[in-house]
Amino acid sequence: MRVKSALSLTRRDFLKIASGTLAYLGFSGSLAPKLASALEKAAKKRQPVIWLHFASDTGCTESLIKADKPTPAELVLDILSIDYNETIMAAAGHQAEENLNNAVKRGGYICVVEGGIPTKEGHGMIAGKNMYEIMEEVGKNAVAVVAIGACSFDGGIPAGSPNPSAIIGVREFFQRKGIKTPVINLPGCPVNPEFVIGTVVHVLMLGKVPELDKLGRPKMYYGRTIHDNCPRRAHFDKGQFVEAFGSKEEAMGYCLYKMGCKGPETYSECPRVLWNARLNWCIGAGSPCIGCMEPKFVDNLAPFYSRLANISLPSGDVSADKIGIGMAVATGVIVAGHAIGRVVTGGKKKEEEKE
Ligand code: SF4
Ligand code: SF4
């Protein structure tokens, strides 16, 4: 009898991983065996990865350890070759710096960035170097950069106003420096582990970057609003809202829009992919969505438990590219905001009429 080592993926495991990613790409499951072979072949080559940590709380690494298909151990030991990662590597001090320099010289690596980049001198340093210097050195030689979490997307919480360290995201940093390396943005606070695994698997399996929206986010995970897929949507449409935490409406699972839910303007597959190994998610646990996948979510969307008047309400499956992100107070956005307001007040009226 063949005993499978805990850290050795079988053909069946690759098939499961390939099928999982195909589901989000909207491809037929019949392609899974072919793509599983491609993934298995790519895994044998052990794609080198340099994982950089900048201004963040390492919450995205915490999030990633919840992945289960594949597990972080399988990802790190069986599929990728993590040449540098300050959180998990055994090396320290000069040895760690040497590992990083050697990996950059060898080239051919994917760079994963966790955290925003402080652009003021001395505001974020590792081994005597400014974080922005490290980002430039490592970023320009990378095959691609995967920017995980809100912080590497646009600075996230560390870049909240007044942003004393002038922290920015990877894409903006590359634009300022003229670095042409492609950047895949996976925002979220923290990043959804399934989005990271699926994106890495996509790159290894198909040998290319997934289709991105105008903010550099893979459309397979950021193509539709939370509101479009929300299990509470029927309550929204009927005008049934939670007005206070602890109320009977909350116990009945009514819509959280009036409690500040930003689901109508947040593009993410949270309702389908879920969190903690597909166990639950924010709205499922009774919390309004705070819009953590959207640009400058702290400055633009706080206070998180207050309803925003000027939000966009895309009808049907309209992509972010078509309608733009609903933070700017543009005419269309105001009109859409009024539209959602009408649904809310109209719904309330209907409720009152019923009583
Ligand atoms: S407003 Fe929020 S809770 Fe209500 S249906 Fe939309 S996403 Fe769901
Ligand atoms: S439901 Fe909203 S707040 Fe929760 S993770 Fe998804 S985008 Fe972020």
mmCIF file of C-alpha atoms and ligand atoms in Angstrom:
data_model
loop_
_atom_site.group_PDB
_atom_site.id
_atom_site.type_symbol
_atom_site.label_atom_id
_atom_site.label_comp_id
_atom_site.label_asym_id
_atom_site.label_seq_id
_atom_site.Cartn_x
_atom_site.Cartn_y
_atom_site.Cartn_z
ATOM 1 C CA MET A 1 0.000 0.000 0.000
ATOM 2 C CA ARG A 2 1.297 3.447 -0.919
ATOM 3 C CA VAL A 3 1.444 5.817 2.032
ATOM 4 C CA LYS A 4 1.189 9.467 1.043
ATOM 5 C CA SER A 5 3.657 11.758 2.764
ATOM 6 C CA ALA A 6 1.934 14.648 4.571
ATOM 7 C CA LEU A 7 3.711 17.121 2.312
ATOM 8 C CA SER A 8 3.521 15.362 -1.019
ATOM 9 C CA LEU A 9 0.665 16.256 -3.344
ATOM 10 C CA THR A 10 -0.854 13.434 -5.387
ATOM 11 C CA ARG A 11 -2.402 13.682 -8.844
ATOM 12 C CA ARG A 12 -5.817 13.729 -7.178
ATOM 13 C CA ASP A 13 -4.739 16.723 -5.036
ATOM 14 C CA PHE A 14 -3.644 18.642 -8.137
ATOM 15 C CA LEU A 15 -6.962 17.787 -9.762
ATOM 16 C CA LYS A 16 -8.857 19.210 -6.779
ATOM 17 C CA ILE A 17 -6.782 22.415 -6.791
ATOM 18 C CA ALA A 18 -7.237 22.855 -10.565
ATOM 19 C CA SER A 19 -11.010 22.257 -10.320
ATOM 20 C CA GLY A 20 -11.302 24.841 -7.529
ATOM 21 C CA THR A 21 -9.629 27.543 -9.617
ATOM 22 C CA LEU A 22 -11.572 26.638 -12.768
ATOM 23 C CA ALA A 23 -14.827 27.231 -10.922
ATOM 24 C CA TYR A 24 -13.920 30.919 -10.466
ATOM 25 C CA LEU A 25 -12.701 31.285 -14.033
ATOM 26 C CA GLY A 26 -16.052 30.115 -15.350
ATOM 27 C CA PHE A 27 -14.369 27.340 -17.393
ATOM 28 C CA SER A 28 -15.788 23.877 -17.868
ATOM 29 C CA GLY A 29 -14.703 21.323 -15.251
ATOM 30 C CA SER A 30 -13.746 18.974 -18.115
ATOM 31 C CA LEU A 31 -10.551 21.032 -18.513
ATOM 32 C CA ALA A 32 -9.464 20.116 -14.978
ATOM 33 C CA PRO A 33 -7.353 16.997 -15.838
ATOM 34 C CA LYS A 34 -5.399 18.913 -18.486
ATOM 35 C CA LEU A 35 -4.801 21.889 -16.228
ATOM 36 C CA ALA A 36 -3.965 19.649 -13.272
ATOM 37 C CA SER A 37 -1.151 18.135 -15.387
ATOM 38 C CA ALA A 38 0.107 21.625 -16.256
ATOM 39 C CA LEU A 39 0.054 22.576 -12.572
ATOM 40 C CA GLU A 40 1.834 19.360 -11.570
ATOM 41 C CA LYS A 41 4.531 20.051 -14.154
ATOM 42 C CA ALA A 42 4.905 23.663 -12.966
ATOM 43 C CA ALA A 43 5.066 22.513 -9.330
ATOM 44 C CA LYS A 44 8.004 20.227 -10.181
ATOM 45 C CA LYS A 45 9.955 23.305 -11.274
ATOM 46 C CA ARG A 46 9.213 24.932 -7.885
ATOM 47 C CA GLN A 47 8.609 28.551 -8.915
ATOM 48 C CA PRO A 48 10.921 30.805 -6.846
ATOM 49 C CA VAL A 49 9.159 33.423 -4.727
ATOM 50 C CA ILE A 50 10.503 36.392 -2.780
ATOM 51 C CA TRP A 51 8.028 37.504 -0.127
ATOM 52 C CA LEU A 52 8.563 41.049 1.165
ATOM 53 C CA HIS A 53 7.016 42.591 4.268
ATOM 54 C CA PHE A 54 6.635 46.346 4.506
ATOM 55 C CA ALA A 55 4.240 48.606 6.470
ATOM 56 C CA SER A 56 1.564 46.195 7.700
ATOM 57 C CA ASP A 57 0.633 44.031 10.687
ATOM 58 C CA THR A 58 1.380 40.713 8.902
ATOM 59 C CA GLY A 59 -2.354 39.985 9.040
ATOM 60 C CA CYS A 60 -2.290 38.723 5.457
ATOM 61 C CA THR A 61 0.214 36.003 6.397
ATOM 62 C CA GLU A 62 -2.105 35.123 9.298
ATOM 63 C CA SER A 63 -4.963 34.947 6.829
ATOM 64 C CA LEU A 64 -3.019 32.764 4.406
ATOM 65 C CA ILE A 65 -2.331 30.087 7.004
ATOM 66 C CA LYS A 66 -6.093 29.399 6.985
ATOM 67 C CA ALA A 67 -5.884 28.125 3.396
ATOM 68 C CA ASP A 68 -6.609 24.422 3.034
ATOM 69 C CA LYS A 69 -6.595 23.618 -0.705
ATOM 70 C CA PRO A 70 -3.606 23.445 -0.855
ATOM 71 C CA THR A 71 -2.489 24.003 2.717
ATOM 72 C CA PRO A 72 0.235 26.605 3.336
ATOM 73 C CA ALA A 73 2.706 23.760 3.951
ATOM 74 C CA GLU A 74 1.891 22.177 0.580
ATOM 75 C CA LEU A 75 2.108 25.554 -1.117
ATOM 76 C CA VAL A 76 5.462 26.387 0.460
ATOM 77 C CA LEU A 77 7.075 22.938 0.313
ATOM 78 C CA ASP A 78 5.490 21.225 -2.700
ATOM 79 C CA ILE A 79 4.547 23.917 -5.203
ATOM 80 C CA LEU A 80 6.720 26.996 -4.667
ATOM 81 C CA SER A 81 10.271 27.677 -3.572
ATOM 82 C CA ILE A 82 10.044 30.505 -1.038
ATOM 83 C CA ASP A 83 13.551 31.930 -1.244
ATOM 84 C CA TYR A 84 12.958 34.797 1.168
ATOM 85 C CA ASN A 85 10.203 35.460 3.712
ATOM 86 C CA GLU A 86 11.019 37.222 6.970
ATOM 87 C CA THR A 87 8.176 35.535 8.877
ATOM 88 C CA ILE A 88 8.913 31.899 8.087
ATOM 89 C CA MET A 89 12.557 31.643 7.008
ATOM 90 C CA ALA A 90 15.127 30.043 9.296
ATOM 91 C CA ALA A 91 17.940 32.382 8.221
ATOM 92 C CA ALA A 92 18.527 35.659 10.048
ATOM 93 C CA GLY A 93 20.836 38.684 9.857
ATOM 94 C CA HIS A 94 23.549 38.653 7.171
ATOM 95 C CA GLN A 95 22.543 35.143 6.046
ATOM 96 C CA ALA A 96 19.004 36.391 5.311
ATOM 97 C CA GLU A 97 20.324 39.390 3.362
ATOM 98 C CA GLU A 98 22.591 37.103 1.360
ATOM 99 C CA ASN A 99 19.642 34.827 0.532
ATOM 100 C CA LEU A 100 17.692 37.827 -0.744
ATOM 101 C CA ASN A 101 20.579 39.166 -2.833
ATOM 102 C CA ASN A 102 21.242 35.741 -4.361
ATOM 103 C CA ALA A 103 17.568 35.217 -5.205
ATOM 104 C CA VAL A 104 17.409 38.631 -6.910
ATOM 105 C CA LYS A 105 20.578 37.840 -8.916
ATOM 106 C CA ARG A 106 19.175 34.467 -10.056
ATOM 107 C CA GLY A 107 15.994 36.228 -11.277
ATOM 108 C CA GLY A 108 12.889 34.441 -12.600
ATOM 109 C CA TYR A 109 11.021 34.926 -9.313
ATOM 110 C CA ILE A 110 7.535 36.092 -8.442
ATOM 111 C CA CYS A 111 7.591 38.793 -5.774
ATOM 112 C CA VAL A 112 4.791 38.777 -3.193
ATOM 113 C CA VAL A 113 4.452 42.072 -1.329
ATOM 114 C CA GLU A 114 2.632 42.380 1.985
ATOM 115 C CA GLY A 115 2.428 45.954 3.276
ATOM 116 C CA GLY A 116 2.562 49.501 1.977
ATOM 117 C CA ILE A 117 5.744 51.319 0.999
ATOM 118 C CA PRO A 118 6.777 54.272 3.192
ATOM 119 C CA THR A 119 8.266 56.792 0.764
ATOM 120 C CA LYS A 120 9.869 59.045 3.403
ATOM 121 C CA GLU A 121 13.502 58.326 4.167
ATOM 122 C CA GLY A 122 13.998 56.475 7.452
ATOM 123 C CA HIS A 123 10.269 55.772 7.938
ATOM 124 C CA GLY A 124 10.567 52.027 7.340
ATOM 125 C CA MET A 125 13.924 50.249 7.235
ATOM 126 C CA ILE A 126 15.147 46.649 7.045
ATOM 127 C CA ALA A 127 18.846 45.800 7.429
ATOM 128 C CA GLY A 128 19.809 49.470 7.080
ATOM 129 C CA LYS A 129 17.905 49.952 3.823
ATOM 130 C CA ASN A 130 14.747 51.944 3.241
ATOM 131 C CA MET A 131 11.793 49.751 2.308
ATOM 132 C CA TYR A 132 11.397 51.738 -0.912
ATOM 133 C CA GLU A 133 14.982 50.853 -1.901
ATOM 134 C CA ILE A 134 14.303 47.145 -1.329
ATOM 135 C CA MET A 135 11.054 47.357 -3.310
ATOM 136 C CA GLU A 136 12.844 48.970 -6.237
ATOM 137 C CA GLU A 137 15.713 46.446 -6.283
ATOM 138 C CA VAL A 138 13.505 43.375 -5.961
ATOM 139 C CA GLY A 139 10.551 44.691 -7.984
ATOM 140 C CA LYS A 140 12.368 45.587 -11.185
ATOM 141 C CA ASN A 141 13.846 42.076 -11.591
ATOM 142 C CA ALA A 142 10.657 40.149 -10.769
ATOM 143 C CA VAL A 143 8.595 38.251 -13.349
ATOM 144 C CA ALA A 144 5.478 39.667 -11.681
ATOM 145 C CA VAL A 145 4.460 41.161 -8.351
ATOM 146 C CA VAL A 146 1.477 39.894 -6.386
ATOM 147 C CA ALA A 147 0.467 42.702 -4.007
ATOM 148 C CA ILE A 148 -1.546 41.056 -1.241
ATOM 149 C CA GLY A 149 -3.851 42.955 1.084
ATOM 150 C CA ALA A 150 -5.073 46.538 1.242
ATOM 151 C CA CYS A 151 -1.668 47.864 2.401
ATOM 152 C CA SER A 152 0.288 46.799 -0.682
ATOM 153 C CA PHE A 153 -2.698 47.770 -2.879
ATOM 154 C CA ASP A 154 -2.802 51.453 -1.910
ATOM 155 C CA GLY A 155 -1.285 51.775 1.562
ATOM 156 C CA GLY A 156 -4.354 50.483 3.437
ATOM 157 C CA ILE A 157 -4.706 51.319 7.128
ATOM 158 C CA PRO A 158 -1.058 52.485 7.581
ATOM 159 C CA ALA A 159 -1.709 55.079 4.852
ATOM 160 C CA GLY A 160 -4.855 56.429 6.534
ATOM 161 C CA SER A 161 -5.015 60.220 6.782
ATOM 162 C CA PRO A 162 -2.744 62.069 7.625
ATOM 163 C CA ASN A 163 -0.373 59.322 6.406
ATOM 164 C CA PRO A 164 2.785 60.726 8.076
ATOM 165 C CA SER A 165 5.109 58.211 6.387
ATOM 166 C CA ALA A 166 3.678 58.954 2.902
ATOM 167 C CA ILE A 167 2.883 55.268 2.406
ATOM 168 C CA ILE A 168 1.733 54.165 -1.036
ATOM 169 C CA GLY A 169 0.881 50.888 -2.775
ATOM 170 C CA VAL A 170 3.111 48.894 -5.125
ATOM 171 C CA ARG A 171 1.403 49.942 -8.338
ATOM 172 C CA GLU A 172 1.737 53.657 -7.594
ATOM 173 C CA PHE A 173 5.352 53.146 -6.510
ATOM 174 C CA PHE A 174 6.168 51.378 -9.792
ATOM 175 C CA GLN A 175 4.458 54.137 -11.776
ATOM 176 C CA ARG A 176 6.561 56.784 -10.007
ATOM 177 C CA LYS A 177 9.770 54.814 -10.618
ATOM 178 C CA GLY A 178 8.940 53.764 -14.184
ATOM 179 C CA ILE A 179 9.145 50.051 -13.274
ATOM 180 C CA LYS A 180 7.294 47.958 -15.846
ATOM 181 C CA THR A 181 6.911 44.676 -13.886
ATOM 182 C CA PRO A 182 3.243 43.561 -13.988
ATOM 183 C CA VAL A 183 1.402 43.948 -10.675
ATOM 184 C CA ILE A 184 -1.546 41.781 -9.641
ATOM 185 C CA ASN A 185 -3.457 43.490 -6.842
ATOM 186 C CA LEU A 186 -5.287 41.326 -4.311
ATOM 187 C CA PRO A 187 -6.743 43.913 -1.906
ATOM 188 C CA GLY A 188 -8.624 43.047 1.268
ATOM 189 C CA CYS A 189 -7.998 43.598 4.955
ATOM 190 C CA PRO A 190 -6.755 40.952 5.261
ATOM 191 C CA VAL A 191 -6.408 39.324 1.855
ATOM 192 C CA ASN A 192 -8.659 36.325 1.246
ATOM 193 C CA PRO A 193 -6.342 33.261 1.252
ATOM 194 C CA GLU A 194 -8.357 31.601 -1.517
ATOM 195 C CA PHE A 195 -7.708 34.626 -3.761
ATOM 196 C CA VAL A 196 -3.941 34.234 -3.234
ATOM 197 C CA ILE A 197 -3.919 30.482 -3.858
ATOM 198 C CA GLY A 198 -6.223 30.776 -6.890
ATOM 199 C CA THR A 199 -4.112 33.547 -8.427
ATOM 200 C CA VAL A 200 -0.834 31.660 -7.921
ATOM 201 C CA VAL A 201 -2.422 28.481 -9.305
ATOM 202 C CA HIS A 202 -3.734 30.434 -12.309
ATOM 203 C CA VAL A 203 -0.268 31.819 -13.095
ATOM 204 C CA LEU A 204 1.387 28.393 -12.722
ATOM 205 C CA MET A 205 -1.343 26.470 -14.529
ATOM 206 C CA LEU A 206 -1.928 28.802 -17.479
ATOM 207 C CA GLY A 207 1.445 30.561 -17.502
ATOM 208 C CA LYS A 208 -0.100 34.021 -17.542
ATOM 209 C CA VAL A 209 -1.495 36.751 -15.331
ATOM 210 C CA PRO A 210 -5.301 36.471 -14.897
ATOM 211 C CA GLU A 211 -7.518 39.069 -16.555
ATOM 212 C CA LEU A 212 -7.420 42.219 -14.419
ATOM 213 C CA ASP A 213 -9.782 45.154 -13.912
ATOM 214 C CA LYS A 214 -8.601 48.753 -14.153
ATOM 215 C CA LEU A 215 -7.377 48.632 -10.548
ATOM 216 C CA GLY A 216 -5.189 45.621 -11.329
ATOM 217 C CA ARG A 217 -7.466 43.123 -9.522
ATOM 218 C CA PRO A 218 -8.261 39.699 -11.056
ATOM 219 C CA LYS A 219 -11.778 39.857 -12.466
ATOM 220 C CA MET A 220 -12.384 36.280 -11.347
ATOM 221 C CA TYR A 221 -12.370 37.484 -7.721
ATOM 222 C CA TYR A 222 -13.234 41.195 -8.014
ATOM 223 C CA GLY A 223 -15.660 41.252 -10.936
ATOM 224 C CA ARG A 224 -18.996 41.550 -9.135
ATOM 225 C CA THR A 225 -20.299 43.442 -6.143
ATOM 226 C CA ILE A 226 -20.974 41.773 -2.833
ATOM 227 C CA HIS A 227 -24.509 43.145 -3.099
ATOM 228 C CA ASP A 228 -25.065 41.171 -6.338
ATOM 229 C CA ASN A 229 -24.318 37.868 -4.582
ATOM 230 C CA CYS A 230 -25.446 38.611 -1.041
ATOM 231 C CA PRO A 231 -27.770 36.059 0.577
ATOM 232 C CA ARG A 232 -29.542 39.019 2.282
ATOM 233 C CA ARG A 233 -30.314 40.647 -1.071
ATOM 234 C CA ALA A 234 -33.959 39.529 -1.067
ATOM 235 C CA HIS A 235 -34.435 41.495 2.174
ATOM 236 C CA PHE A 236 -32.860 44.588 0.582
ATOM 237 C CA ASP A 237 -35.214 44.302 -2.396
ATOM 238 C CA LYS A 238 -38.214 43.999 -0.065
ATOM 239 C CA GLY A 239 -37.049 46.957 2.042
ATOM 240 C CA GLN A 240 -36.406 44.805 5.121
ATOM 241 C CA PHE A 241 -33.515 46.357 7.041
ATOM 242 C CA VAL A 242 -31.762 45.949 10.369
ATOM 243 C CA GLU A 243 -32.082 49.303 12.176
ATOM 244 C CA ALA A 244 -30.244 48.371 15.384
ATOM 245 C CA PHE A 245 -27.915 45.631 16.559
ATOM 246 C CA GLY A 246 -29.681 43.291 18.955
ATOM 247 C CA SER A 247 -33.065 43.894 17.266
ATOM 248 C CA LYS A 248 -35.466 41.209 16.058
ATOM 249 C CA GLU A 249 -34.713 42.309 12.469
ATOM 250 C CA GLU A 250 -31.071 41.454 13.065
ATOM 251 C CA ALA A 251 -32.054 38.042 14.427
ATOM 252 C CA MET A 252 -34.143 37.521 11.265
ATOM 253 C CA GLY A 253 -31.104 38.143 9.065
ATOM 254 C CA TYR A 254 -32.430 41.317 7.390
ATOM 255 C CA CYS A 255 -30.285 43.522 5.144
ATOM 256 C CA LEU A 256 -27.463 45.467 6.853
ATOM 257 C CA TYR A 257 -27.447 48.459 4.495
ATOM 258 C CA LYS A 258 -28.756 50.865 7.146
ATOM 259 C CA MET A 259 -26.087 49.604 9.562
ATOM 260 C CA GLY A 260 -23.445 50.873 7.146
ATOM 261 C CA CYS A 261 -23.011 47.917 4.793
ATOM 262 C CA LYS A 262 -20.751 48.864 1.862
ATOM 263 C CA GLY A 263 -21.644 45.717 -0.108
ATOM 264 C CA PRO A 264 -23.351 47.664 -2.934
ATOM 265 C CA GLU A 265 -20.081 49.398 -3.859
ATOM 266 C CA THR A 266 -17.582 46.671 -2.998
ATOM 267 C CA TYR A 267 -16.313 44.343 -5.698
ATOM 268 C CA SER A 268 -15.395 40.964 -4.277
ATOM 269 C CA GLU A 269 -16.426 37.320 -4.351
ATOM 270 C CA CYS A 270 -16.563 37.150 -0.517
ATOM 271 C CA PRO A 271 -20.140 35.727 -0.520
ATOM 272 C CA ARG A 272 -19.109 32.802 -2.746
ATOM 273 C CA VAL A 273 -15.534 32.134 -1.621
ATOM 274 C CA LEU A 274 -16.165 32.843 2.105
ATOM 275 C CA TRP A 275 -13.434 32.793 4.790
ATOM 276 C CA ASN A 276 -11.829 30.365 7.246
ATOM 277 C CA ALA A 277 -11.874 27.392 4.882
ATOM 278 C CA ARG A 278 -15.273 28.388 3.455
ATOM 279 C CA LEU A 279 -16.935 28.492 6.879
ATOM 280 C CA ASN A 280 -18.449 31.984 7.038
ATOM 281 C CA TRP A 281 -17.915 35.628 6.113
ATOM 282 C CA CYS A 282 -18.534 39.129 7.498
ATOM 283 C CA ILE A 283 -22.196 39.545 6.503
ATOM 284 C CA GLY A 284 -22.883 35.889 7.322
ATOM 285 C CA ALA A 285 -21.632 36.627 10.847
ATOM 286 C CA GLY A 286 -23.911 39.684 11.112
ATOM 287 C CA SER A 287 -21.362 42.417 10.407
ATOM 288 C CA PRO A 288 -21.895 45.004 7.675
ATOM 289 C CA CYS A 289 -19.270 44.866 4.910
ATOM 290 C CA ILE A 290 -16.737 47.672 5.490
ATOM 291 C CA GLY A 291 -15.576 47.669 1.860
ATOM 292 C CA CYS A 292 -12.042 46.506 2.622
ATOM 293 C CA MET A 293 -11.391 45.478 -1.009
ATOM 294 C CA GLU A 294 -11.895 49.020 -2.336
ATOM 295 C CA PRO A 295 -9.419 51.903 -2.784
ATOM 296 C CA LYS A 296 -8.617 53.988 0.294
ATOM 297 C CA PHE A 297 -11.317 52.172 2.229
ATOM 298 C CA VAL A 298 -10.335 53.694 5.579
ATOM 299 C CA ASP A 299 -10.475 57.326 4.462
ATOM 300 C CA ASN A 300 -13.364 56.866 2.028
ATOM 301 C CA LEU A 301 -15.680 54.491 3.861
ATOM 302 C CA ALA A 302 -15.329 55.149 7.603
ATOM 303 C CA PRO A 303 -17.303 55.457 9.824
ATOM 304 C CA PHE A 304 -18.004 51.840 8.985
ATOM 305 C CA TYR A 305 -21.359 51.625 10.765
ATOM 306 C CA SER A 306 -22.897 54.670 9.089
ATOM 307 C CA ARG A 307 -24.912 54.500 5.918
ATOM 308 C CA LEU A 308 -23.335 56.431 3.053
ATOM 309 C CA ALA A 309 -25.778 58.519 1.035
ATOM 310 C CA ASN A 310 -23.738 58.818 -2.141
ATOM 311 C CA ILE A 311 -23.015 55.257 -3.138
ATOM 312 C CA SER A 312 -23.311 53.517 -6.450
ATOM 313 C CA LEU A 313 -25.808 50.758 -7.081
ATOM 314 C CA PRO A 314 -24.833 48.783 -10.161
ATOM 315 C CA SER A 315 -27.757 46.965 -11.672
ATOM 316 C CA GLY A 316 -26.997 43.381 -12.502
ATOM 317 C CA ASP A 317 -23.496 42.157 -13.318
ATOM 318 C CA VAL A 318 -21.896 45.455 -14.305
ATOM 319 C CA SER A 319 -18.105 45.371 -14.036
ATOM 320 C CA ALA A 320 -15.983 47.881 -12.104
ATOM 321 C CA ASP A 321 -14.492 48.998 -15.412
ATOM 322 C CA LYS A 322 -17.884 50.021 -16.766
ATOM 323 C CA ILE A 323 -19.279 51.936 -13.851
ATOM 324 C CA GLY A 324 -16.092 53.011 -12.084
ATOM 325 C CA ILE A 325 -15.703 52.814 -8.347
ATOM 326 C CA GLY A 326 -18.486 54.608 -6.540
ATOM 327 C CA MET A 327 -16.434 56.723 -4.169
ATOM 328 C CA ALA A 328 -16.185 59.873 -6.283
ATOM 329 C CA VAL A 329 -19.088 62.250 -5.950
ATOM 330 C CA ALA A 330 -19.890 62.304 -9.656
ATOM 331 C CA THR A 331 -23.344 62.975 -11.041
ATOM 332 C CA GLY A 332 -23.978 59.365 -11.976
ATOM 333 C CA VAL A 333 -22.901 58.245 -8.561
ATOM 334 C CA ILE A 334 -25.194 60.717 -6.840
ATOM 335 C CA VAL A 335 -28.071 59.590 -9.045
ATOM 336 C CA ALA A 336 -27.294 55.957 -8.217
ATOM 337 C CA GLY A 337 -27.010 56.898 -4.543
ATOM 338 C CA HIS A 338 -30.437 58.468 -4.690
ATOM 339 C CA ALA A 339 -31.679 55.320 -6.384
ATOM 340 C CA ILE A 340 -30.514 53.158 -3.515
ATOM 341 C CA GLY A 341 -31.898 55.720 -1.067
ATOM 342 C CA ARG A 342 -35.277 55.413 -2.776
ATOM 343 C CA VAL A 343 -35.161 51.638 -2.448
ATOM 344 C CA VAL A 344 -34.491 52.067 1.250
ATOM 345 C CA THR A 345 -37.084 54.749 1.994
ATOM 346 C CA GLY A 346 -39.591 53.230 -0.447
ATOM 347 C CA GLY A 347 -39.110 49.889 1.209
ATOM 348 C CA LYS A 348 -39.690 51.403 4.608
ATOM 349 C CA LYS A 349 -42.899 53.009 3.404
ATOM 350 C CA LYS A 350 -44.114 49.661 2.120
ATOM 351 C CA GLU A 351 -43.345 48.143 5.513
ATOM 352 C CA GLU A 352 -45.266 50.932 7.273
ATOM 353 C CA GLU A 353 -48.213 50.508 4.911
ATOM 354 C CA LYS A 354 -48.290 46.820 5.795
ATOM 355 C CA GLU A 355 -48.430 47.511 9.541
HETATM 356 S S1 SF4 B 1 -26.673 46.097 1.494
HETATM 357 FE FE1 SF4 B 1 -25.186 44.627 2.328
HETATM 358 S S2 SF4 B 1 -26.390 43.193 3.592
HETATM 359 FE FE2 SF4 B 1 -27.810 44.315 2.276
HETATM 360 S S3 SF4 B 1 -28.057 42.984 0.500
HETATM 361 FE FE3 SF4 B 1 -26.471 44.466 -0.015
HETATM 362 S S4 SF4 B 1 -24.575 43.470 0.537
HETATM 363 FE FE4 SF4 B 1 -26.192 42.315 1.546
HETATM 364 S S1 SF4 B 2 -17.368 41.181 3.207
HETATM 365 FE FE1 SF4 B 2 -16.599 43.272 2.917
HETATM 366 S S2 SF4 B 2 -15.472 43.748 4.806
HETATM 367 FE FE2 SF4 B 2 -15.736 41.514 4.725
HETATM 368 S S3 SF4 B 2 -13.858 40.786 3.741
HETATM 369 FE FE3 SF4 B 2 -15.392 41.030 2.116
HETATM 370 S S4 SF4 B 2 -15.021 43.124 1.333
HETATM 371 FE FE4 SF4 B 2 -13.969 42.988 3.315
#
